[in-house]
mmCIF file of C-alpha atoms in Angstrom:
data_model
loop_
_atom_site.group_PDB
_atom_site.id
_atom_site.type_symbol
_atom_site.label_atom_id
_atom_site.label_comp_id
_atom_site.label_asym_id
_atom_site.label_seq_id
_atom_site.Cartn_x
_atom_site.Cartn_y
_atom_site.Cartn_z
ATOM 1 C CA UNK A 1 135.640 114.287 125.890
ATOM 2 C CA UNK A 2 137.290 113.695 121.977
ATOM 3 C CA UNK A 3 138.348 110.572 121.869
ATOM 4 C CA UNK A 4 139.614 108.506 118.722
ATOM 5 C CA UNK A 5 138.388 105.079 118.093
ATOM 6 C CA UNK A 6 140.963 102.535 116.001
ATOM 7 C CA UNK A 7 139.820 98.718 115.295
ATOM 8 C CA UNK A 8 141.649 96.883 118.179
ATOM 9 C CA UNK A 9 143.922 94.413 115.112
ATOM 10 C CA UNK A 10 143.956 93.744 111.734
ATOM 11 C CA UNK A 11 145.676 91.102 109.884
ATOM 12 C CA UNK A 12 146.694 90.816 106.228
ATOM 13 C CA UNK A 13 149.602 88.631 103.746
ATOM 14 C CA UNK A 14 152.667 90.329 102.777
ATOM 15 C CA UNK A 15 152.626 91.989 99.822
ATOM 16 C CA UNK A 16 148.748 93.350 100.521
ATOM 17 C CA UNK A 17 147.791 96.709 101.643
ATOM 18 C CA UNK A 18 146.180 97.131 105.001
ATOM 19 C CA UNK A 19 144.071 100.251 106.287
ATOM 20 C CA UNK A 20 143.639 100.877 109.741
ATOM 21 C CA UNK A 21 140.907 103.635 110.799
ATOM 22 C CA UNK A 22 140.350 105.989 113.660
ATOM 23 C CA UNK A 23 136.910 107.558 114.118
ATOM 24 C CA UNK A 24 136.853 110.703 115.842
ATOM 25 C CA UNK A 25 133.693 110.773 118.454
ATOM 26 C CA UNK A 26 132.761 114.555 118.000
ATOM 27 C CA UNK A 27 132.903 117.279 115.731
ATOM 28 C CA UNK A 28 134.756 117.037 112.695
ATOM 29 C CA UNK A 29 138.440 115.393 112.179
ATOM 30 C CA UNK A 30 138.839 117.162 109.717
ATOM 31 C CA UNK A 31 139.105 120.276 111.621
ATOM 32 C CA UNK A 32 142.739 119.472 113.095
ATOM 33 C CA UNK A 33 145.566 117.213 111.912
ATOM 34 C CA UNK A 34 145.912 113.718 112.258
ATOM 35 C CA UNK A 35 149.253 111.596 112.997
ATOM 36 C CA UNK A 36 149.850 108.368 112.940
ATOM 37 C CA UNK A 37 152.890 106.392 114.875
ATOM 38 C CA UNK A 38 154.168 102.861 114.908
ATOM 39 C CA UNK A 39 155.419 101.259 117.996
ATOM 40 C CA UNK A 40 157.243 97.994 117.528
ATOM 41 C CA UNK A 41 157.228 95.387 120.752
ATOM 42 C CA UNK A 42 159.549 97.172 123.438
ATOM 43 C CA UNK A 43 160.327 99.851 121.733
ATOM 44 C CA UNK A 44 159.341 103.807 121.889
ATOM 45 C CA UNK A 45 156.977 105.006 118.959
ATOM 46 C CA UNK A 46 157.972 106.604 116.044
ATOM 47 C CA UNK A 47 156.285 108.896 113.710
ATOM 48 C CA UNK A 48 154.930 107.421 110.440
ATOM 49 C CA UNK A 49 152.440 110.566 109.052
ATOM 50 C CA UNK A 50 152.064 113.619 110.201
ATOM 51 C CA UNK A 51 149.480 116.842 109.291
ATOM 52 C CA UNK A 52 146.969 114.185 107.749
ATOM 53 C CA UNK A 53 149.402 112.821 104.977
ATOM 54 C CA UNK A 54 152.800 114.198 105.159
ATOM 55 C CA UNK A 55 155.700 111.826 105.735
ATOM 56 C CA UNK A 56 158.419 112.156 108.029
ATOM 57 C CA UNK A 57 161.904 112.428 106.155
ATOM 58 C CA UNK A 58 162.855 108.709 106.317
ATOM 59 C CA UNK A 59 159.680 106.725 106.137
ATOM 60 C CA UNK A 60 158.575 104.833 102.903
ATOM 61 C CA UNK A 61 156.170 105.774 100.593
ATOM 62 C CA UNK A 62 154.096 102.807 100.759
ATOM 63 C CA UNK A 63 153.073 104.500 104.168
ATOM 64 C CA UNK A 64 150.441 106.542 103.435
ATOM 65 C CA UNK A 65 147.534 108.903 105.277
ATOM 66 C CA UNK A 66 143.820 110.368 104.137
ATOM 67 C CA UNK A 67 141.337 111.918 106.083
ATOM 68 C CA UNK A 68 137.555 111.649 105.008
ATOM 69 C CA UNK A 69 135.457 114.305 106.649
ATOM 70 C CA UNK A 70 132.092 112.579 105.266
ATOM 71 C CA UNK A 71 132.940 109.516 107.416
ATOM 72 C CA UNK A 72 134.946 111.450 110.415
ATOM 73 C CA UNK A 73 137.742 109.243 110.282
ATOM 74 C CA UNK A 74 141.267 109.253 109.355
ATOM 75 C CA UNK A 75 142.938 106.320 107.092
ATOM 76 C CA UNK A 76 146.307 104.889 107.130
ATOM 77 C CA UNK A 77 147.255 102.274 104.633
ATOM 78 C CA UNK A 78 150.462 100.129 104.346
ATOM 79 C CA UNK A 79 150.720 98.754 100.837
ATOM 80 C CA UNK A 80 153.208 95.868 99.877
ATOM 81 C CA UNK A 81 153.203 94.890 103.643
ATOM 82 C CA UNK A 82 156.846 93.777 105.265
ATOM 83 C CA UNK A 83 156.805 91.146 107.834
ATOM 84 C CA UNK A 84 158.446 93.974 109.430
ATOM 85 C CA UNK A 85 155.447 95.996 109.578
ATOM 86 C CA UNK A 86 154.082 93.463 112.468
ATOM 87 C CA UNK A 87 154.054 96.626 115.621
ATOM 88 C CA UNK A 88 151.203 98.874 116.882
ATOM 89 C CA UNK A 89 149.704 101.706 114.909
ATOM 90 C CA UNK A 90 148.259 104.475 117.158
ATOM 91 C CA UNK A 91 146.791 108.094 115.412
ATOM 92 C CA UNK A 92 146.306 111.544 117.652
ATOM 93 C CA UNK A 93 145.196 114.516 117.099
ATOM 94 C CA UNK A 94 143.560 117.053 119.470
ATOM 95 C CA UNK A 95 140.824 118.058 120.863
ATOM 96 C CA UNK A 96 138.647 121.565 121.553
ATOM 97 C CA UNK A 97 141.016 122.335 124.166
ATOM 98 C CA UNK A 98 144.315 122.353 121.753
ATOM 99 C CA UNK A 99 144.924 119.174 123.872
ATOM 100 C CA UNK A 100 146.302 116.536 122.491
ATOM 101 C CA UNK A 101 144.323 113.163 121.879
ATOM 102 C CA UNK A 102 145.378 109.418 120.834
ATOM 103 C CA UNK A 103 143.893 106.510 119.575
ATOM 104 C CA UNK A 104 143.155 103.217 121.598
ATOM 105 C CA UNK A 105 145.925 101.386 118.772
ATOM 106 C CA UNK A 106 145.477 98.809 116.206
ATOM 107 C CA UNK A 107 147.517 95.700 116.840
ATOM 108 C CA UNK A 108 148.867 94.922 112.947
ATOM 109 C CA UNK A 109 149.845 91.036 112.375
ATOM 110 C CA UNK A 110 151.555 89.958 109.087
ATOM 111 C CA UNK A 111 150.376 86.657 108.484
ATOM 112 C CA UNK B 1 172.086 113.391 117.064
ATOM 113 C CA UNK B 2 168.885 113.891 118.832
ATOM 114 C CA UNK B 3 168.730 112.322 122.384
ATOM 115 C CA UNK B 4 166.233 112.347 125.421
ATOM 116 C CA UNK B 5 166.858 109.980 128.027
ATOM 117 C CA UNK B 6 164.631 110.073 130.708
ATOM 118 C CA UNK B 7 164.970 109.080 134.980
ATOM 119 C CA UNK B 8 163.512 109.203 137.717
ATOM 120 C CA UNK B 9 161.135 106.444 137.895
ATOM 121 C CA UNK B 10 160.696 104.039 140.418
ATOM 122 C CA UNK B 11 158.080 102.394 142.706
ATOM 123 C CA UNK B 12 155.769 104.404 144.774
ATOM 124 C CA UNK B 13 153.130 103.924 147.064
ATOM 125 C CA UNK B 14 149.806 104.820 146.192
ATOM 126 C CA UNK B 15 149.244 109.142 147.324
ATOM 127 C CA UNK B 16 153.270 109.260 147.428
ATOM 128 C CA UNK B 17 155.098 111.944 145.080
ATOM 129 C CA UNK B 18 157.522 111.239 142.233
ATOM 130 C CA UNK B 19 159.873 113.582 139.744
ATOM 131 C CA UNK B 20 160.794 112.355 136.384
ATOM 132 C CA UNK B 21 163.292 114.112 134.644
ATOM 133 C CA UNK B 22 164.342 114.119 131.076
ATOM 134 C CA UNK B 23 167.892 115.395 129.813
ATOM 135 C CA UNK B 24 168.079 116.430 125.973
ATOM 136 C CA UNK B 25 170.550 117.070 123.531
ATOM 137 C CA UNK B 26 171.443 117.514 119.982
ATOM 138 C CA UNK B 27 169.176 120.495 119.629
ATOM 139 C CA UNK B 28 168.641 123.711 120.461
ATOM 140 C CA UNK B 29 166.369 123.012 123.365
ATOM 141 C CA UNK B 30 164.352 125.982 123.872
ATOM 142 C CA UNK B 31 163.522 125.885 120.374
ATOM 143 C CA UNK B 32 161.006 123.048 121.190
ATOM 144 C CA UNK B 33 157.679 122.068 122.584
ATOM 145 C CA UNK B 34 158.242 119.059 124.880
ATOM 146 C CA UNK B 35 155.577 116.220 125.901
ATOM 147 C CA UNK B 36 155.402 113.492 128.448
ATOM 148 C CA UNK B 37 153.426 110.786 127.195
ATOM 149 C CA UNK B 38 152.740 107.357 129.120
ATOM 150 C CA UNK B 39 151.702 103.978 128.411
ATOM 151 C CA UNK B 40 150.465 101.752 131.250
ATOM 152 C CA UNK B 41 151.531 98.173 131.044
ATOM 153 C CA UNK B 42 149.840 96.462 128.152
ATOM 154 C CA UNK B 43 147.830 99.610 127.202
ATOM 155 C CA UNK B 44 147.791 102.294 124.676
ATOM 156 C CA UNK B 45 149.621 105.476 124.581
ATOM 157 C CA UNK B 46 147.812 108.490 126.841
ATOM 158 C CA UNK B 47 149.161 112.020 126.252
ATOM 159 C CA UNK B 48 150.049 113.842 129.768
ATOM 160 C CA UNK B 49 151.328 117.194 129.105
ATOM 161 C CA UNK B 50 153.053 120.078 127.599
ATOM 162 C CA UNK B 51 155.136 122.768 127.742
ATOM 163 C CA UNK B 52 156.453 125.533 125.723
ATOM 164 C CA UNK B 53 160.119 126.288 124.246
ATOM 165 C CA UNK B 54 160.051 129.355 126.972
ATOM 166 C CA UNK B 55 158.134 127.407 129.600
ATOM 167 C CA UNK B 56 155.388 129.982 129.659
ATOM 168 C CA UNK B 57 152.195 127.674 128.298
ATOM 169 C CA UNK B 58 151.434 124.099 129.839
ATOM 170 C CA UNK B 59 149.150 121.976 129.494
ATOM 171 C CA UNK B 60 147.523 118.688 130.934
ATOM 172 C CA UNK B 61 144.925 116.129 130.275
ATOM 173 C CA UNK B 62 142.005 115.991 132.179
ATOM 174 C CA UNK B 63 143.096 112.750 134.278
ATOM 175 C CA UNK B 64 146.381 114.335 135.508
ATOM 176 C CA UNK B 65 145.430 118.002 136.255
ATOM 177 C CA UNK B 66 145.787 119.748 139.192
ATOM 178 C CA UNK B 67 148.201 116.685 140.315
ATOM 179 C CA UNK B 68 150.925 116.832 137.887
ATOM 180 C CA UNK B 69 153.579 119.794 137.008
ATOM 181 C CA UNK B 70 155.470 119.939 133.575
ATOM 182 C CA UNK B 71 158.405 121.952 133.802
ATOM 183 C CA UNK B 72 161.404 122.382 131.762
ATOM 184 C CA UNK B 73 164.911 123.980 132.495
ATOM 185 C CA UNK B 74 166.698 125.968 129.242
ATOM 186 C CA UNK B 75 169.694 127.314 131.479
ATOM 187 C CA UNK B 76 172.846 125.994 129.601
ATOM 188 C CA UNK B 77 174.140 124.478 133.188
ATOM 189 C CA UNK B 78 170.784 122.486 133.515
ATOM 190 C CA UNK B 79 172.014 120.440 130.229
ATOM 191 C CA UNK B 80 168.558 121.200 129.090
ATOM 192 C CA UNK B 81 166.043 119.523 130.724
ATOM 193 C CA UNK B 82 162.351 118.631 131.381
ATOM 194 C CA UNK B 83 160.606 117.878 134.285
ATOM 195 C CA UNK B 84 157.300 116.145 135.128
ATOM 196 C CA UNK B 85 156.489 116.635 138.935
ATOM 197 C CA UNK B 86 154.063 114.211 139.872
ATOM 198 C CA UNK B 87 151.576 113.768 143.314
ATOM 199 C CA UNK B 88 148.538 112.067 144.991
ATOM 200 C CA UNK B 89 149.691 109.457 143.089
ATOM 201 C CA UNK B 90 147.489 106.164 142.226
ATOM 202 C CA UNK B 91 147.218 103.121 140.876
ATOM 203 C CA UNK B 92 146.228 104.504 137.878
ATOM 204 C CA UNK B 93 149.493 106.262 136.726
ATOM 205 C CA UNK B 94 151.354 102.937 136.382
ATOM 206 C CA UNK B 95 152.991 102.882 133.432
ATOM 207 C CA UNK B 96 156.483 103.878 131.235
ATOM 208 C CA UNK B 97 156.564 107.472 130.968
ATOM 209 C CA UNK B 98 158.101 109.240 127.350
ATOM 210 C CA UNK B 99 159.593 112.266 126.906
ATOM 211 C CA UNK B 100 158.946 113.337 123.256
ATOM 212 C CA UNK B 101 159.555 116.545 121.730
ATOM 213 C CA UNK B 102 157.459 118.144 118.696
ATOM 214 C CA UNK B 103 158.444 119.069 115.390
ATOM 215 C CA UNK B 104 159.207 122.244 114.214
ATOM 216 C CA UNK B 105 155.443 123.089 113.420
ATOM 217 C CA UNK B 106 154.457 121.598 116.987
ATOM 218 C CA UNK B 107 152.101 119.120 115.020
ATOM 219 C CA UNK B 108 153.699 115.702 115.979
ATOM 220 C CA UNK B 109 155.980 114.095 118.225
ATOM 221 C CA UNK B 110 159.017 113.515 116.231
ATOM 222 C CA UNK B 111 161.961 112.286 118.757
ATOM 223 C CA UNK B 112 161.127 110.171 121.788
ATOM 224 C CA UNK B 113 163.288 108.723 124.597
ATOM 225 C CA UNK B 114 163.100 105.238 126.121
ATOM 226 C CA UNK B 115 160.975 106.006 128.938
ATOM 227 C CA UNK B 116 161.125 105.386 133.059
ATOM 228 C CA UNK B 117 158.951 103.102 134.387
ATOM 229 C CA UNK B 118 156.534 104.292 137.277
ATOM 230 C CA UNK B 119 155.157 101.710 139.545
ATOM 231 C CA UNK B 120 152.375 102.731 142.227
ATOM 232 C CA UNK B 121 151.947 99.873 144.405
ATOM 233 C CA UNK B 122 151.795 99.563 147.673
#
């Protein structure tokens, strides 16, 4: 089965940039889209990137995505980081089967 | 304004049977391709299913097939709604069930309700 593998947490100041990866197992990421949502404590997730590097209307630019198919992994990178920015970052995509596929999450702390 | 607000959760026994319902509106609701997606206490988020603006194509991960029905309701008095029939229920499907719809394109998950929690406990 596809799966998508993120680092479990990162940590960086505010005012850095942070990039969180997800690795997909099989086959080539490239070959569908990759999204990316944030999920704050207690709340529903919300859609920060969408078809590899597009951004919802709404969502800053210092949100960005990148997918490198040498490496089979999609990027996302948060640059001038908010204290706000402290949530969950989860990316999906699909698999074979059209079905759709997320990451484990990455746990982001703003120290 | 967009809204999906979700119901039907509750606790359930372990093999019992459950329906979760999700009322939408602020769109055209047929226009859509509606998800459930979960999230077990203190997990990640796990994609369930899928279904169509017309209700003709569904789809389920592996871990809920053959036990779980998507279904959605378009009729004007239904107030537009989707449905997530669930049995042989375990301990495994704990967790806050979403209702999300996709985009335009279909590619990503774009409104979400609050959730209803499902317990399976017995």
């Amino acid at each position: 089965n596809f799966m998508l593998t993120q680092p479990h947490s990162v940590s960086e100041s505010p005012g850095k940039t942070v990039t969180i990866s997800c690795t997909g197992s099989s086959g080539s990421i490239a070959n569908n889209y990759v999204q990316w949502y944030q999920q704050r404590p207690g709340s529903a997730p919300t859609a920060l990137i969408y078809e590899d590097n597009q951004r919802p209307s709404g969502v800053p630019d210092r949100f960005s995505g990148s997918v490198d198919s040498s490496s089979n992994s999609a990027s996302l990178s948060i640059s001038g980081l908010k204290t706000e920015d402290e949530a969950d970052y989860y990316c999906q995509s699909y698999d074979s089967r059209h079905l759709w596929v997320f990451g484990g999450g990455t746990k982001l702390t703003v120290l | 304004e967009v809204q999906l607000v979700e119901a039907g959760g509750g606790v359930v026994q372990p093999g019992g049977s459950l329906r979760l319902s999700c009322a939408a509106s602020g769109f055209t609701f047929d226009n859509y391709v509606m998800h459930w997606v979960r999230q077990a206490p203190g997990k990640g988020l796990e994609w369930v299913s899928l279904i169509s603006g017309d209700g003709g194509n569904t789809y389920y991960a592996d871990s809920v097939k053959g036990r779980f029905t998507i279904s959605r309701d378009n009729s004007r008095n239904s107030k537009n709604s989707l449905f997530l029939q669930m049995h042989s229920l375990t301990t495994e499907d704990t967790a806050l069930y979403f209702c999300a719809r996709a985009d335009g394109s279909g590619w990503y998950l774009d409104y979400w309700g609050q959730g209803t929690l499902v317990t399976v406990s017995s």
